[in-house]
Amino acid sequence: MQKILKIDESDNLIVALKDLQAGDIYHWGSEEVTLVTDVKAKHKFAMEAIPVDGIVSMYGTAVGKATKPIAKGEVITVDNIRHYAAPVSLEQDAPYEWNAPDVSAYQGRTFKGYIREDGRVGTANYWLIFPLVFCENRNVTKLTDALNEALGYTNNSLKNFALDLTAGEQREGAKPKLFPHIEGVRCITVTSGCGGATSDSKTMCDVLAAYADHPNVIGITVFSLGCEKAQRKMFKESLAARNSNFNKPALYFRQQEWNSEEEMMQTALKQTYECMKAVEPQSRVDVPLFHLKLGVKCGASDGFSGISGNPAMGLVSDWLVTLGGASGLAEFPELCGAEGDMVKRCVSFEDKRKFLDLMERYEKTANFFNTTIADNPSPGNIADGLITDAIKSTGAAKKGGTSPISAVCDYAEPMPDSGLSLVCTPGNDVDAVTGLVAAGCNVVIFSTGLGTPTGNPIVPVLKISTNSAIAERLSDIIDYDCGPIIDGVPLPTISKGLFERVIETASGDYQVQADRLEQFDFLLWKRSLDL
């Protein structure tokens, strides 16, 4: 297999696909380079001498500037380059031209989903329990655990292991599901709702309303304390704004109105049980692929993410968009350095402006806390070759493929039913997935090069590896391996397998590892402050 890769012919950086040693000689086309330093796999080296303040380029765009002279064949590190992104202008010479991929192989294909009254399609069928304030988290988890245990949904492998170890205690076999047409009871816990800015409580209510209205949810049980900022009225206003025709079963419990917690909890359990019992059984049916709303996300990324896992899901995204479906690209801090490409691909001038305004707002907030969104790369990212945020971002943007951008959505705003949308979220794994689901995604693909154990309460999160080593070592959290791309397997071949796994997941024929491990993570993006 080849040992080096030049991603774009205009690049002056080369990616090491294997560990390379000083003195090795490599060729790319007519170019020859002798390494003057060792270069670890996933890291980059200069294909030409770069002076101080010289542009460092990858993916056909600027990803940094040299802070000291860099010799031809020298490895790129935090000591010799810094983050730099080319200025972005709203002016462009010509509209973005896109050659849509051939999707004839997928025409007429379907997945098995739940068709709701309003025509939307769910990929799962859950009852959802959540609080309007952190004070009620314990009651939320207690009720969820009690119902899942009683109704036969619990499959806690760690609890089973503990019971096996406990002397004299025999573990019972798995209980049959009392309501097999419902896939489980899921819950959300929060860290806000009071003690902060009203705007944060409003945002929380908007996100919770989006989850309540999500087609994967069939009913809700909502707890509040009574004196919190996120009042029931605020939540109901958010719910009405999200869907004025919301008609799912909804139960509300305000603890300060009850004489005892035990009485409230028993009533909540009884009423939730009765509502679940009354839910009309619904089966999955074949629906066209354009009902998929895909979320694309990367986390714990490595130096291969931008050339394997991310392009693989980007091609799947392009196929789905061409078929009439929707895809959402999140993580705005990981578009820092890729703004030019995003602006170029936005269909409308309004969306170009909205995207840049959201990026500017994000940067100003970061500046207030004496940092910048370019401070996004973690020590793990850097150690694995993502030296600047622009290097990380240009690779991260590959998740969104090459299709035109038809919408730009702020946090908790719903994305359209078709086309590629930019969804404003942080780069943080759980925050971003939470935001993608709030935007309406019904399947999320999540690439990782170092390994990230995260999921979502109501939407399957399909974890893909960017290198085969992590797929083998962390096989219990990885659902699909994109590592063979590094070994020379064609990108379309891997993407086809990934798309099939997406269809299996959406149909309920494949259980993602995150669900198997009960990784039901939820984290709100807090844009304000504590008071």
PDB file of N, CA, C and O in Angstrom, residues 106-116 119-124 214-216 283-294 320 323-326 417 440-443 460 499-510:
ATOM      1  N   TYR A 106     -29.998   3.106  -5.885  1.00  0.00           N
ATOM      2  CA  TYR A 106     -30.835   3.272  -4.696  1.00  0.00           C
ATOM      3  C   TYR A 106     -32.256   3.730  -5.024  1.00  0.00           C
ATOM      4  O   TYR A 106     -33.086   3.858  -4.119  1.00  0.00           O
ATOM      5  N   GLN A 107     -32.531   3.981  -6.294  1.00  0.00           N
ATOM      6  CA  GLN A 107     -33.883   4.368  -6.673  1.00  0.00           C
ATOM      7  C   GLN A 107     -34.842   3.213  -6.366  1.00  0.00           C
ATOM      8  O   GLN A 107     -34.594   2.074  -6.727  1.00  0.00           O
ATOM      9  N   GLY A 108     -35.905   3.523  -5.673  1.00  0.00           N
ATOM     10  CA  GLY A 108     -36.871   2.493  -5.311  1.00  0.00           C
ATOM     11  C   GLY A 108     -36.545   1.751  -4.030  1.00  0.00           C
ATOM     12  O   GLY A 108     -37.359   0.954  -3.548  1.00  0.00           O
ATOM     13  N   ARG A 109     -35.342   2.000  -3.456  1.00  0.00           N
ATOM     14  CA  ARG A 109     -34.991   1.352  -2.190  1.00  0.00           C
ATOM     15  C   ARG A 109     -35.804   1.961  -1.053  1.00  0.00           C
ATOM     16  O   ARG A 109     -36.208   3.127  -1.100  1.00  0.00           O
ATOM     17  N   THR A 110     -36.015   1.178  -0.012  1.00  0.00           N
ATOM     18  CA  THR A 110     -36.809   1.627   1.127  1.00  0.00           C
ATOM     19  C   THR A 110     -36.120   1.257   2.435  1.00  0.00           C
ATOM     20  O   THR A 110     -35.157   0.491   2.459  1.00  0.00           O
ATOM     21  N   PHE A 111     -36.626   1.828   3.521  1.00  0.00           N
ATOM     22  CA  PHE A 111     -36.295   1.344   4.854  1.00  0.00           C
ATOM     23  C   PHE A 111     -37.602   1.173   5.607  1.00  0.00           C
ATOM     24  O   PHE A 111     -38.658   1.660   5.174  1.00  0.00           O
ATOM     25  N   LYS A 112     -37.549   0.472   6.719  1.00  0.00           N
ATOM     26  CA  LYS A 112     -38.762   0.198   7.491  1.00  0.00           C
ATOM     27  C   LYS A 112     -38.875   1.206   8.634  1.00  0.00           C
ATOM     28  O   LYS A 112     -38.085   1.176   9.576  1.00  0.00           O
ATOM     29  N   GLY A 113     -39.851   2.097   8.520  1.00  0.00           N
ATOM     30  CA  GLY A 113     -40.009   3.133   9.526  1.00  0.00           C
ATOM     31  C   GLY A 113     -41.433   3.221  10.036  1.00  0.00           C
ATOM     32  O   GLY A 113     -42.341   2.536   9.548  1.00  0.00           O
ATOM     33  N   TYR A 114     -41.623   4.076  11.027  1.00  0.00           N
ATOM     34  CA  TYR A 114     -42.945   4.310  11.607  1.00  0.00           C
ATOM     35  C   TYR A 114     -43.534   5.583  10.997  1.00  0.00           C
ATOM     36  O   TYR A 114     -43.008   6.681  11.211  1.00  0.00           O
ATOM     37  N   ILE A 115     -44.612   5.451  10.244  1.00  0.00           N
ATOM     38  CA  ILE A 115     -45.246   6.620   9.638  1.00  0.00           C
ATOM     39  C   ILE A 115     -46.190   7.252  10.652  1.00  0.00           C
ATOM     40  O   ILE A 115     -47.101   6.602  11.165  1.00  0.00           O
ATOM     41  N   ARG A 116     -45.970   8.526  10.939  1.00  0.00           N
ATOM     42  CA  ARG A 116     -46.815   9.243  11.896  1.00  0.00           C
ATOM     43  C   ARG A 116     -47.980   9.933  11.181  1.00  0.00           C
ATOM     44  O   ARG A 116     -48.012  10.032   9.958  1.00  0.00           O
ATOM     45  N   GLY A 119     -47.278  12.484   8.557  1.00  0.00           N
ATOM     46  CA  GLY A 119     -46.483  12.065   7.414  1.00  0.00           C
ATOM     47  C   GLY A 119     -45.005  11.909   7.700  1.00  0.00           C
ATOM     48  O   GLY A 119     -44.271  11.354   6.873  1.00  0.00           O
ATOM     49  N   ARG A 120     -44.554  12.397   8.846  1.00  0.00           N
ATOM     50  CA  ARG A 120     -43.149  12.210   9.193  1.00  0.00           C
ATOM     51  C   ARG A 120     -42.894  10.744   9.538  1.00  0.00           C
ATOM     52  O   ARG A 120     -43.820   9.998   9.858  1.00  0.00           O
ATOM     53  N   VAL A 121     -41.630  10.355   9.478  1.00  0.00           N
ATOM     54  CA  VAL A 121     -41.287   8.948   9.680  1.00  0.00           C
ATOM     55  C   VAL A 121     -40.281   8.810  10.816  1.00  0.00           C
ATOM     56  O   VAL A 121     -39.248   9.493  10.836  1.00  0.00           O
ATOM     57  N   GLY A 122     -40.583   7.921  11.739  1.00  0.00           N
ATOM     58  CA  GLY A 122     -39.678   7.631  12.838  1.00  0.00           C
ATOM     59  C   GLY A 122     -38.839   6.409  12.552  1.00  0.00           C
ATOM     60  O   GLY A 122     -39.263   5.503  11.824  1.00  0.00           O
ATOM     61  N   THR A 123     -37.651   6.383  13.131  1.00  0.00           N
ATOM     62  CA  THR A 123     -36.786   5.208  13.029  1.00  0.00           C
ATOM     63  C   THR A 123     -36.787   4.418  14.337  1.00  0.00           C
ATOM     64  O   THR A 123     -36.072   3.426  14.463  1.00  0.00           O
ATOM     65  N   ALA A 124     -37.580   4.874  15.310  1.00  0.00           N
ATOM     66  CA  ALA A 124     -37.713   4.188  16.596  1.00  0.00           C
ATOM     67  C   ALA A 124     -39.055   4.587  17.196  1.00  0.00           C
ATOM     68  O   ALA A 124     -39.778   5.431  16.644  1.00  0.00           O
ATOM     69  N   HIS A 214     -40.404  14.947  18.179  1.00  0.00           N
ATOM     70  CA  HIS A 214     -39.652  14.097  17.245  1.00  0.00           C
ATOM     71  C   HIS A 214     -40.467  12.859  16.865  1.00  0.00           C
ATOM     72  O   HIS A 214     -41.144  12.269  17.721  1.00  0.00           O
ATOM     73  N   PRO A 215     -40.437  12.451  15.609  1.00  0.00           N
ATOM     74  CA  PRO A 215     -41.230  11.280  15.200  1.00  0.00           C
ATOM     75  C   PRO A 215     -40.799   9.966  15.848  1.00  0.00           C
ATOM     76  O   PRO A 215     -41.518   8.972  15.731  1.00  0.00           O
ATOM     77  N   ASN A 216     -39.671   9.933  16.523  1.00  0.00           N
ATOM     78  CA  ASN A 216     -39.263   8.725  17.245  1.00  0.00           C
ATOM     79  C   ASN A 216     -39.903   8.628  18.625  1.00  0.00           C
ATOM     80  O   ASN A 216     -39.711   7.638  19.330  1.00  0.00           O
ATOM     81  N   SER A 283     -46.776  -0.754  13.440  1.00  0.00           N
ATOM     82  CA  SER A 283     -45.677  -1.556  12.911  1.00  0.00           C
ATOM     83  C   SER A 283     -44.854  -0.742  11.931  1.00  0.00           C
ATOM     84  O   SER A 283     -45.325   0.238  11.354  1.00  0.00           O
ATOM     85  N   ARG A 284     -43.625  -1.166  11.752  1.00  0.00           N
ATOM     86  CA  ARG A 284     -42.784  -0.552  10.729  1.00  0.00           C
ATOM     87  C   ARG A 284     -43.298  -0.944   9.344  1.00  0.00           C
ATOM     88  O   ARG A 284     -43.743  -2.074   9.133  1.00  0.00           O
ATOM     89  N   VAL A 285     -43.227  -0.003   8.426  1.00  0.00           N
ATOM     90  CA  VAL A 285     -43.617  -0.265   7.040  1.00  0.00           C
ATOM     91  C   VAL A 285     -42.528   0.276   6.122  1.00  0.00           C
ATOM     92  O   VAL A 285     -41.725   1.131   6.511  1.00  0.00           O
ATOM     93  N   ASP A 286     -42.496  -0.223   4.902  1.00  0.00           N
ATOM     94  CA  ASP A 286     -41.503   0.235   3.936  1.00  0.00           C
ATOM     95  C   ASP A 286     -41.810   1.661   3.495  1.00  0.00           C
ATOM     96  O   ASP A 286     -42.937   1.968   3.086  1.00  0.00           O
ATOM     97  N   VAL A 287     -40.806   2.515   3.590  1.00  0.00           N
ATOM     98  CA  VAL A 287     -40.942   3.910   3.156  1.00  0.00           C
ATOM     99  C   VAL A 287     -39.721   4.278   2.317  1.00  0.00           C
ATOM    100  O   VAL A 287     -38.641   3.709   2.490  1.00  0.00           O
ATOM    101  N   PRO A 288     -39.863   5.233   1.398  1.00  0.00           N
ATOM    102  CA  PRO A 288     -38.727   5.630   0.558  1.00  0.00           C
ATOM    103  C   PRO A 288     -37.577   6.197   1.389  1.00  0.00           C
ATOM    104  O   PRO A 288     -37.777   6.752   2.476  1.00  0.00           O
ATOM    105  N   LEU A 289     -36.374   6.083   0.854  1.00  0.00           N
ATOM    106  CA  LEU A 289     -35.189   6.552   1.565  1.00  0.00           C
ATOM    107  C   LEU A 289     -35.195   8.055   1.797  1.00  0.00           C
ATOM    108  O   LEU A 289     -34.497   8.544   2.693  1.00  0.00           O
ATOM    109  N   PHE A 290     -35.985   8.800   1.011  1.00  0.00           N
ATOM    110  CA  PHE A 290     -35.966  10.256   1.203  1.00  0.00           C
ATOM    111  C   PHE A 290     -36.589  10.678   2.531  1.00  0.00           C
ATOM    112  O   PHE A 290     -36.526  11.854   2.902  1.00  0.00           O
ATOM    113  N   HIS A 291     -37.172   9.736   3.266  1.00  0.00           N
ATOM    114  CA  HIS A 291     -37.675  10.056   4.607  1.00  0.00           C
ATOM    115  C   HIS A 291     -36.561  10.045   5.658  1.00  0.00           C
ATOM    116  O   HIS A 291     -36.807  10.384   6.820  1.00  0.00           O
ATOM    117  N   LEU A 292     -35.367   9.657   5.257  1.00  0.00           N
ATOM    118  CA  LEU A 292     -34.241   9.709   6.190  1.00  0.00           C
ATOM    119  C   LEU A 292     -33.767  11.145   6.357  1.00  0.00           C
ATOM    120  O   LEU A 292     -33.654  11.901   5.389  1.00  0.00           O
ATOM    121  N   LYS A 293     -33.494  11.512   7.605  1.00  0.00           N
ATOM    122  CA  LYS A 293     -32.878  12.805   7.914  1.00  0.00           C
ATOM    123  C   LYS A 293     -31.604  12.485   8.690  1.00  0.00           C
ATOM    124  O   LYS A 293     -31.639  12.158   9.872  1.00  0.00           O
ATOM    125  N   LEU A 294     -30.513  12.573   7.991  1.00  0.00           N
ATOM    126  CA  LEU A 294     -29.226  12.115   8.503  1.00  0.00           C
ATOM    127  C   LEU A 294     -28.491  13.238   9.228  1.00  0.00           C
ATOM    128  O   LEU A 294     -28.458  14.376   8.757  1.00  0.00           O
ATOM    129  N   LEU A 320     -27.953  10.627  -0.302  1.00  0.00           N
ATOM    130  CA  LEU A 320     -29.262  10.833   0.308  1.00  0.00           C
ATOM    131  C   LEU A 320     -29.893  12.141  -0.165  1.00  0.00           C
ATOM    132  O   LEU A 320     -31.090  12.196  -0.471  1.00  0.00           O
ATOM    133  N   LEU A 323     -31.303  11.756  -3.508  1.00  0.00           N
ATOM    134  CA  LEU A 323     -32.540  10.971  -3.475  1.00  0.00           C
ATOM    135  C   LEU A 323     -33.724  11.767  -2.926  1.00  0.00           C
ATOM    136  O   LEU A 323     -34.853  11.276  -2.932  1.00  0.00           O
ATOM    137  N   GLY A 324     -33.463  12.979  -2.446  1.00  0.00           N
ATOM    138  CA  GLY A 324     -34.539  13.810  -1.910  1.00  0.00           C
ATOM    139  C   GLY A 324     -34.611  13.827  -0.402  1.00  0.00           C
ATOM    140  O   GLY A 324     -35.528  14.422   0.173  1.00  0.00           O
ATOM    141  N   GLY A 325     -33.651  13.175   0.261  1.00  0.00           N
ATOM    142  CA  GLY A 325     -33.613  13.172   1.715  1.00  0.00           C
ATOM    143  C   GLY A 325     -32.860  14.367   2.264  1.00  0.00           C
ATOM    144  O   GLY A 325     -32.492  15.295   1.534  1.00  0.00           O
ATOM    145  N   ALA A 326     -32.629  14.346   3.575  1.00  0.00           N
ATOM    146  CA  ALA A 326     -32.005  15.485   4.246  1.00  0.00           C
ATOM    147  C   ALA A 326     -30.766  15.048   5.007  1.00  0.00           C
ATOM    148  O   ALA A 326     -30.662  13.911   5.472  1.00  0.00           O
ATOM    149  N   ASP A 417     -36.862  19.169   5.237  1.00  0.00           N
ATOM    150  CA  ASP A 417     -37.006  17.736   4.994  1.00  0.00           C
ATOM    151  C   ASP A 417     -36.132  17.238   3.853  1.00  0.00           C
ATOM    152  O   ASP A 417     -36.087  16.032   3.589  1.00  0.00           O
ATOM    153  N   GLY A 440     -34.041  17.550  13.975  1.00  0.00           N
ATOM    154  CA  GLY A 440     -34.950  16.611  13.330  1.00  0.00           C
ATOM    155  C   GLY A 440     -34.310  15.370  12.759  1.00  0.00           C
ATOM    156  O   GLY A 440     -35.003  14.542  12.156  1.00  0.00           O
ATOM    157  N   CYS A 441     -33.006  15.193  12.931  1.00  0.00           N
ATOM    158  CA  CYS A 441     -32.342  14.006  12.377  1.00  0.00           C
ATOM    159  C   CYS A 441     -32.911  12.737  13.004  1.00  0.00           C
ATOM    160  O   CYS A 441     -33.147  12.685  14.212  1.00  0.00           O
ATOM    161  N   ASN A 442     -33.117  11.705  12.171  1.00  0.00           N
ATOM    162  CA  ASN A 442     -33.624  10.440  12.715  1.00  0.00           C
ATOM    163  C   ASN A 442     -32.592   9.315  12.676  1.00  0.00           C
ATOM    164  O   ASN A 442     -32.863   8.207  13.143  1.00  0.00           O
ATOM    165  N   VAL A 443     -31.421   9.584  12.131  1.00  0.00           N
ATOM    166  CA  VAL A 443     -30.251   8.709  12.239  1.00  0.00           C
ATOM    167  C   VAL A 443     -29.027   9.617  12.276  1.00  0.00           C
ATOM    168  O   VAL A 443     -28.976  10.610  11.544  1.00  0.00           O
ATOM    169  N   PRO A 460     -30.821   6.566  16.931  1.00  0.00           N
ATOM    170  CA  PRO A 460     -29.623   5.722  16.859  1.00  0.00           C
ATOM    171  C   PRO A 460     -28.418   6.509  16.360  1.00  0.00           C
ATOM    172  O   PRO A 460     -28.509   7.271  15.395  1.00  0.00           O
ATOM    173  N   PHE A 499     -23.839   3.008   3.771  1.00  0.00           N
ATOM    174  CA  PHE A 499     -25.238   3.351   3.486  1.00  0.00           C
ATOM    175  C   PHE A 499     -26.148   2.162   3.807  1.00  0.00           C
ATOM    176  O   PHE A 499     -27.244   2.331   4.353  1.00  0.00           O
ATOM    177  N   GLU A 500     -25.703   0.965   3.485  1.00  0.00           N
ATOM    178  CA  GLU A 500     -26.499  -0.219   3.817  1.00  0.00           C
ATOM    179  C   GLU A 500     -26.662  -0.347   5.333  1.00  0.00           C
ATOM    180  O   GLU A 500     -27.737  -0.704   5.822  1.00  0.00           O
ATOM    181  N   ARG A 501     -25.603  -0.042   6.079  1.00  0.00           N
ATOM    182  CA  ARG A 501     -25.699  -0.105   7.538  1.00  0.00           C
ATOM    183  C   ARG A 501     -26.665   0.967   8.058  1.00  0.00           C
ATOM    184  O   ARG A 501     -27.403   0.737   9.025  1.00  0.00           O
ATOM    185  N   VAL A 502     -26.677   2.132   7.431  1.00  0.00           N
ATOM    186  CA  VAL A 502     -27.634   3.181   7.805  1.00  0.00           C
ATOM    187  C   VAL A 502     -29.061   2.693   7.586  1.00  0.00           C
ATOM    188  O   VAL A 502     -29.940   2.874   8.443  1.00  0.00           O
ATOM    189  N   ILE A 503     -29.304   2.063   6.445  1.00  0.00           N
ATOM    190  CA  ILE A 503     -30.648   1.564   6.128  1.00  0.00           C
ATOM    191  C   ILE A 503     -31.062   0.479   7.117  1.00  0.00           C
ATOM    192  O   ILE A 503     -32.204   0.458   7.604  1.00  0.00           O
ATOM    193  N   GLU A 504     -30.146  -0.424   7.447  1.00  0.00           N
ATOM    194  CA  GLU A 504     -30.428  -1.469   8.438  1.00  0.00           C
ATOM    195  C   GLU A 504     -30.758  -0.855   9.794  1.00  0.00           C
ATOM    196  O   GLU A 504     -31.671  -1.309  10.495  1.00  0.00           O
ATOM    197  N   THR A 505     -30.007   0.177  10.161  1.00  0.00           N
ATOM    198  CA  THR A 505     -30.221   0.837  11.451  1.00  0.00           C
ATOM    199  C   THR A 505     -31.570   1.538  11.486  1.00  0.00           C
ATOM    200  O   THR A 505     -32.335   1.409  12.455  1.00  0.00           O
ATOM    201  N   ALA A 506     -31.875   2.286  10.438  1.00  0.00           N
ATOM    202  CA  ALA A 506     -33.147   3.003  10.376  1.00  0.00           C
ATOM    203  C   ALA A 506     -34.329   2.045  10.385  1.00  0.00           C
ATOM    204  O   ALA A 506     -35.413   2.378  10.885  1.00  0.00           O
ATOM    205  N   SER A 507     -34.122   0.844   9.861  1.00  0.00           N
ATOM    206  CA  SER A 507     -35.193  -0.154   9.781  1.00  0.00           C
ATOM    207  C   SER A 507     -35.373  -0.938  11.072  1.00  0.00           C
ATOM    208  O   SER A 507     -36.316  -1.726  11.197  1.00  0.00           O
ATOM    209  N   GLY A 508     -34.459  -0.758  12.023  1.00  0.00           N
ATOM    210  CA  GLY A 508     -34.525  -1.528  13.256  1.00  0.00           C
ATOM    211  C   GLY A 508     -33.935  -2.916  13.128  1.00  0.00           C
ATOM    212  O   GLY A 508     -34.044  -3.735  14.049  1.00  0.00           O
ATOM    213  N   ASP A 509     -33.294  -3.203  11.988  1.00  0.00           N
ATOM    214  CA  ASP A 509     -32.689  -4.517  11.774  1.00  0.00           C
ATOM    215  C   ASP A 509     -31.291  -4.608  12.376  1.00  0.00           C
ATOM    216  O   ASP A 509     -30.746  -5.704  12.511  1.00  0.00           O
ATOM    217  N   TYR A 510     -30.707  -3.460  12.686  1.00  0.00           N
ATOM    218  CA  TYR A 510     -29.389  -3.437  13.314  1.00  0.00           C
ATOM    219  C   TYR A 510     -29.454  -2.522  14.530  1.00  0.00           C
ATOM    220  O   TYR A 510     -29.920  -1.377  14.432  1.00  0.00           O
TER     221      TYR A 510
END
